[in-house]
Short mmCIF file of N, CA and C in Angstrom, two decimals:
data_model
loop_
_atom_site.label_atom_id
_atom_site.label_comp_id
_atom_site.label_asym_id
_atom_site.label_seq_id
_atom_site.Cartn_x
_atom_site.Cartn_y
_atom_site.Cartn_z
N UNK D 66 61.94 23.79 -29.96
CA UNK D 66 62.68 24.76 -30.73
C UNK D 66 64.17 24.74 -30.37
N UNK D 67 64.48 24.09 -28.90
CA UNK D 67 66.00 24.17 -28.45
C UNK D 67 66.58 22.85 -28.62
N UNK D 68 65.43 22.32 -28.69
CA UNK D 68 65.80 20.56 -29.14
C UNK D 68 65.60 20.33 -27.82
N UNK D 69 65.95 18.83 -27.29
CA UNK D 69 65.72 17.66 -26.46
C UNK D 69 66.38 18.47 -24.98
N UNK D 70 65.11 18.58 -23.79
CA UNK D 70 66.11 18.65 -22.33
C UNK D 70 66.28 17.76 -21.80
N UNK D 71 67.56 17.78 -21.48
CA UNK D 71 68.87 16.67 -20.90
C UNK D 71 68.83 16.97 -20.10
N UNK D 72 68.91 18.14 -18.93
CA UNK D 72 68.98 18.48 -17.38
C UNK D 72 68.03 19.88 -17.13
N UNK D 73 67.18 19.24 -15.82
CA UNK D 73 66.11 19.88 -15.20
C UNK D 73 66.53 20.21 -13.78
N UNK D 74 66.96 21.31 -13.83
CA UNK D 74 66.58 21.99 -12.96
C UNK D 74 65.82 22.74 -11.91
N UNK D 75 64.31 21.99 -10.94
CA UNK D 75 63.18 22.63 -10.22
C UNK D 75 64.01 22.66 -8.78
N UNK D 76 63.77 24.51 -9.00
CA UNK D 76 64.40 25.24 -8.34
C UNK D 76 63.29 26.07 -7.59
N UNK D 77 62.08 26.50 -7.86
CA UNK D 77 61.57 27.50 -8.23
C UNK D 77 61.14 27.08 -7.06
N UNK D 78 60.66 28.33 -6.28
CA UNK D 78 59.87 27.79 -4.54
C UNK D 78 59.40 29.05 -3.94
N UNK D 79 58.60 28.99 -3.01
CA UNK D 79 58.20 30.34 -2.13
C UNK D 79 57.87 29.36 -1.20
N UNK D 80 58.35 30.48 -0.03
CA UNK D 80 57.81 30.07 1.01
C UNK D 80 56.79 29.96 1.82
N UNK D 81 56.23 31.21 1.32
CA UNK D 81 54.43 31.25 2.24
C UNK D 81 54.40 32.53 3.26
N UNK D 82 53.48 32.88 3.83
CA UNK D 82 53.12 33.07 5.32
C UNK D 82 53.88 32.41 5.94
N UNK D 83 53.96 33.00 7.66
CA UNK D 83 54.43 32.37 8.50
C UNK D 83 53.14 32.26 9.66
N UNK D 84 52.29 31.34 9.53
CA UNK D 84 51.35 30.96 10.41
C UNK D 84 51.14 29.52 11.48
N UNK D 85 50.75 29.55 12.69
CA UNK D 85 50.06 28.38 13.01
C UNK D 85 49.48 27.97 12.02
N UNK D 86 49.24 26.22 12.24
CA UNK D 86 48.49 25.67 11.45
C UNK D 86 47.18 26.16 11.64
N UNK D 87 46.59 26.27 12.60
CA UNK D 87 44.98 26.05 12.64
C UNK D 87 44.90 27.56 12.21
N UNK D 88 45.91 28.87 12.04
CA UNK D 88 45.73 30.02 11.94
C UNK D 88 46.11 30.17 10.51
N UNK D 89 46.60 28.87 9.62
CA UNK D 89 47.02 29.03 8.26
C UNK D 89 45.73 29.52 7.16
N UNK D 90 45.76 30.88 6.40
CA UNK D 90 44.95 30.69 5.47
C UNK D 90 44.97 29.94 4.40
N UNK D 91 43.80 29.28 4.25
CA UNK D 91 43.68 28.14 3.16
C UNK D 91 44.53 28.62 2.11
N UNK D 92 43.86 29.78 1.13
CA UNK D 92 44.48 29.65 -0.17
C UNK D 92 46.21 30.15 -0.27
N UNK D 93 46.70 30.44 0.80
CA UNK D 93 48.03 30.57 0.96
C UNK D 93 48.64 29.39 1.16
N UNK D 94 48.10 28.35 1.64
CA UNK D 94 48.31 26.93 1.99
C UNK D 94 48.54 26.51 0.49
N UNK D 95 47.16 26.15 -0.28
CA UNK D 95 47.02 25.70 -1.82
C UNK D 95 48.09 26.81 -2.66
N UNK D 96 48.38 27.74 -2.51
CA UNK D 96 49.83 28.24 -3.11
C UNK D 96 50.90 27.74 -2.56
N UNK D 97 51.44 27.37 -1.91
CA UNK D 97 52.88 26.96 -1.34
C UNK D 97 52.59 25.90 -1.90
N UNK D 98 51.82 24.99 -1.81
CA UNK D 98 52.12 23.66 -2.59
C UNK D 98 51.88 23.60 -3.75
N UNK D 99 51.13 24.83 -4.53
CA UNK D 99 50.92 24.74 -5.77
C UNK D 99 52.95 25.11 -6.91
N UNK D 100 53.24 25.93 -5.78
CA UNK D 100 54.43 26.31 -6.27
C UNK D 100 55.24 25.22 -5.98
N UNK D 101 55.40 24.97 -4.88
CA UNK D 101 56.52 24.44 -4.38
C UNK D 101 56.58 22.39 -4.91
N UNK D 102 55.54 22.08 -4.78
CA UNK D 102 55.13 20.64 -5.04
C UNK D 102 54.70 20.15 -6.76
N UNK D 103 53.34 21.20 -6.50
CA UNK D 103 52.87 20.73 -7.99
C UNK D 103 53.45 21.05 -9.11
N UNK D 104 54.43 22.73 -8.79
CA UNK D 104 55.24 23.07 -10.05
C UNK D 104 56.49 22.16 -10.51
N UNK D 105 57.29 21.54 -9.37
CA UNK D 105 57.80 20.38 -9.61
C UNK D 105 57.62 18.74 -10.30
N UNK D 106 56.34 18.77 -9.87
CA UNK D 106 55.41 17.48 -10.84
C UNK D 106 55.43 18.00 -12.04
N UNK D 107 54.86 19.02 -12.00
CA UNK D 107 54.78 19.36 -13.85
C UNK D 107 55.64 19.48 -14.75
N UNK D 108 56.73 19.85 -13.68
CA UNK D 108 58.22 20.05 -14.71
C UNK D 108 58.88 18.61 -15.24
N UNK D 109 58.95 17.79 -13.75
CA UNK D 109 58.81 16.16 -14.62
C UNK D 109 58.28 15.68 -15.19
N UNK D 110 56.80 15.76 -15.24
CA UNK D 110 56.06 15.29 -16.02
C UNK D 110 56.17 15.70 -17.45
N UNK D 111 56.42 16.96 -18.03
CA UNK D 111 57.11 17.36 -19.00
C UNK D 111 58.10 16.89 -19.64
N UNK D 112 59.11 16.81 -18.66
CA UNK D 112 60.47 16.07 -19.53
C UNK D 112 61.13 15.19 -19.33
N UNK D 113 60.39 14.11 -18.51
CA UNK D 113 60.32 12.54 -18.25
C UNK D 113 60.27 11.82 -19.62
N UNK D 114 59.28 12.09 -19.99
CA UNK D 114 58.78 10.88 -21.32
C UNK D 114 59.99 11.24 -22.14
N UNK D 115 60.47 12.42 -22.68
CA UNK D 115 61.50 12.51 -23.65
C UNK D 115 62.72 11.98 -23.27
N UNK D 116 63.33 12.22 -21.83
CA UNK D 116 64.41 12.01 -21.02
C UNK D 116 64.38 10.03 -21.26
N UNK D 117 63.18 9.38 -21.27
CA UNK D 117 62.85 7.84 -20.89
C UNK D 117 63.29 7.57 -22.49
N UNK D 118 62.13 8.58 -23.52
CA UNK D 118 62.72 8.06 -25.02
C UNK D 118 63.97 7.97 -25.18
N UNK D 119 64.73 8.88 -24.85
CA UNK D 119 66.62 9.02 -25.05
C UNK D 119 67.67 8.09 -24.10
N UNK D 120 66.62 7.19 -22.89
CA UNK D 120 67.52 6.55 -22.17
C UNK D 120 68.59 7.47 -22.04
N UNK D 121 68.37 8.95 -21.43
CA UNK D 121 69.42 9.59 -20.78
C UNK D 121 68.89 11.15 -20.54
N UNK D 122 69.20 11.78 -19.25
CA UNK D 122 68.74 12.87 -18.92
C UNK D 122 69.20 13.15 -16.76
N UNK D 123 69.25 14.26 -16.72
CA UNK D 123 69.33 14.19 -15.31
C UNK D 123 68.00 15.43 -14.77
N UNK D 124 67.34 14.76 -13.60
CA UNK D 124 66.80 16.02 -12.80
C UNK D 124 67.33 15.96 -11.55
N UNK D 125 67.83 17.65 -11.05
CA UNK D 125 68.11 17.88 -9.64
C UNK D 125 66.67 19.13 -9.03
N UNK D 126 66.01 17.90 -8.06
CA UNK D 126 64.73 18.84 -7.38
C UNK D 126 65.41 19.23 -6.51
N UNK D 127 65.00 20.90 -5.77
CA UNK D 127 65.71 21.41 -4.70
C UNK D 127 64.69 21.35 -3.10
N UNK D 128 64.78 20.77 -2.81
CA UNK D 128 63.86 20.72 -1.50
C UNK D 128 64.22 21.57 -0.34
N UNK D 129 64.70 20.81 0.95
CA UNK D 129 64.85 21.89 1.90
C UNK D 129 64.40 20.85 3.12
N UNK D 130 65.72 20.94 4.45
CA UNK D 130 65.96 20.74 5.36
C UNK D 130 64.08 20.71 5.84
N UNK D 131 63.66 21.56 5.92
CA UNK D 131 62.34 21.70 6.51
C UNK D 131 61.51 20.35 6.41
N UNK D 132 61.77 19.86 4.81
CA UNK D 132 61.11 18.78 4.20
C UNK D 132 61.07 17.73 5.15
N UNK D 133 62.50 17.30 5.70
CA UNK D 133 62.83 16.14 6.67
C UNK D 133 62.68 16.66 7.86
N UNK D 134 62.58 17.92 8.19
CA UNK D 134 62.72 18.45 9.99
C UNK D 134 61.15 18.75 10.45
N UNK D 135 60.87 19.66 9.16
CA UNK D 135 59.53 20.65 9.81
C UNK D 135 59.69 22.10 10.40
N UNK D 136 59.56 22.77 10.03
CA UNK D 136 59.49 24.26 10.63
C UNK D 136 58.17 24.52 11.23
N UNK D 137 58.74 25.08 13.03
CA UNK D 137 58.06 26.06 12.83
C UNK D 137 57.06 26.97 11.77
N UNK D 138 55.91 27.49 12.13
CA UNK D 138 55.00 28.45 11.43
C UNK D 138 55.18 28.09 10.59
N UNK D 139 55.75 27.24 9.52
CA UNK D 139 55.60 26.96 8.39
C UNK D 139 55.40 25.55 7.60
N UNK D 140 54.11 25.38 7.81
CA UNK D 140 53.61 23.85 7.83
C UNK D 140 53.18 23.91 6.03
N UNK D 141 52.85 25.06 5.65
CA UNK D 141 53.18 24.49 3.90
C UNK D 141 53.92 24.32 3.20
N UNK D 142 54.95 25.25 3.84
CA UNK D 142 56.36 24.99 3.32
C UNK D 142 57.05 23.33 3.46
N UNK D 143 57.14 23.21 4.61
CA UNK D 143 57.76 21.98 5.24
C UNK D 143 56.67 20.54 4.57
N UNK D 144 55.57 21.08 4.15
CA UNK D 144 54.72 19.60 3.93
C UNK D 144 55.01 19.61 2.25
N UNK D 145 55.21 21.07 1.54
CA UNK D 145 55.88 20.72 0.15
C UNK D 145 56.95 20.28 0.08
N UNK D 146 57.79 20.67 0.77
CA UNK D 146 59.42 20.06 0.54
C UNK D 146 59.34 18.72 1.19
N UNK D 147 58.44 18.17 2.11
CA UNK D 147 58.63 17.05 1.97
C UNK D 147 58.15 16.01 0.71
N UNK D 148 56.85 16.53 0.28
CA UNK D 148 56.22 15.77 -0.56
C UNK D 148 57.35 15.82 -2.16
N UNK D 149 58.23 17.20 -2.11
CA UNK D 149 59.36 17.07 -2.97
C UNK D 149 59.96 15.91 -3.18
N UNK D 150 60.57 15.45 -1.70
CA UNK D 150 61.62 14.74 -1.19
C UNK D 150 60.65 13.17 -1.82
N UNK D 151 59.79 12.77 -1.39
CA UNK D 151 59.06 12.05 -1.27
C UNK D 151 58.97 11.89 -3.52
N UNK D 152 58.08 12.61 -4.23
CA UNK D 152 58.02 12.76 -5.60
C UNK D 152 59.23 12.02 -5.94
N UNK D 153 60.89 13.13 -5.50
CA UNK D 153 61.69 12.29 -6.21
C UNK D 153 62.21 11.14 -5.81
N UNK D 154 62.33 10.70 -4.61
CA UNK D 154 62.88 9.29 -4.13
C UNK D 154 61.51 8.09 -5.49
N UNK D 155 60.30 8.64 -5.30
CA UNK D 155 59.36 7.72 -6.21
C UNK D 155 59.84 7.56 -7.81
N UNK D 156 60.17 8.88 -8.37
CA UNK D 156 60.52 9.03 -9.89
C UNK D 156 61.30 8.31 -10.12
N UNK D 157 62.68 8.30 -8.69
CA UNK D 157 63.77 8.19 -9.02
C UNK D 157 63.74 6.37 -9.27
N UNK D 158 62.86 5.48 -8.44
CA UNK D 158 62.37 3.91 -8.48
C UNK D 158 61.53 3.89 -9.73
N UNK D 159 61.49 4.85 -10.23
CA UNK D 159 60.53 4.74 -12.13
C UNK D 159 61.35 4.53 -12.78
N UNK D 160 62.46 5.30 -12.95
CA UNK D 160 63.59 5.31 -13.61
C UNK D 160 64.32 4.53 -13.73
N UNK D 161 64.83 3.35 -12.63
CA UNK D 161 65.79 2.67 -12.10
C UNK D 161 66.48 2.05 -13.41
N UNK D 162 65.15 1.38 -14.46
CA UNK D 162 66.20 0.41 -15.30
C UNK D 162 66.26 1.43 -16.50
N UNK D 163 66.48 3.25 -16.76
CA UNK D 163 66.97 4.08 -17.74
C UNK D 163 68.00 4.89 -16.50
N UNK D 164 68.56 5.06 -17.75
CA UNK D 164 70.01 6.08 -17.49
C UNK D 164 69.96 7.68 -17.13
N UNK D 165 68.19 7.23 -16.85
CA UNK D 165 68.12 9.04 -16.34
C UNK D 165 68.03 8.74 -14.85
N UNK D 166 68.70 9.92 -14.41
CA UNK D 166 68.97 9.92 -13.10
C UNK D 166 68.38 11.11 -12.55
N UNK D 167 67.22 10.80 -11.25
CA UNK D 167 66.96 11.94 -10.68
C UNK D 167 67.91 11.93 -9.01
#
């Protein structure tokens, strides 16, 4: 209805609990990465194929220091933002020979 997206913005994140691992509850675990990881897949996966048809588009994913360091008590946080980091360095080797740039 707005026509063609040209720039993606996945911004969107929570952080979680702050638990030991072995003290992490599961389904608080499967939310931090459901937000933080998979809502990011979906948003590319969405507006990849159109971005590839137009040979032009940009995505900026927002990750987080944690991704590359690790936090403390916060091992879902830190294992989504890495797997962020990780998603786009991969997209970004999909892309290589179109003019979209992640």
């Amino acid at each position: 209805a707005h026509g063609p997206v040209g720039i993606l913005v996945a911004n969107a994140g929570i952080t979680g609990p702050n638990h030991r691992l072995e003290d992490y509850p599961v389904e608080s675990w499967r939310r931090v990465i459901e937000v933080d990881l998979v809502g990011v897949y979906l948003c590319c996966r969405a507006v990849v194929p159109g971005m590839r048809a137009r040979d032009a588009g940009r995505i900026v994913a927002i990750a987080s220091v944690a991704g590359k360091e690790g936090n403390p008590m916060a091992s879902a946080y830190s294992a989504a933002k890495a797997g962020v980091i990780g998603l786009v360095k991969s997209l970004g080797k999909e892309l290589a020979e179109t003019k979209v740039r992640v």
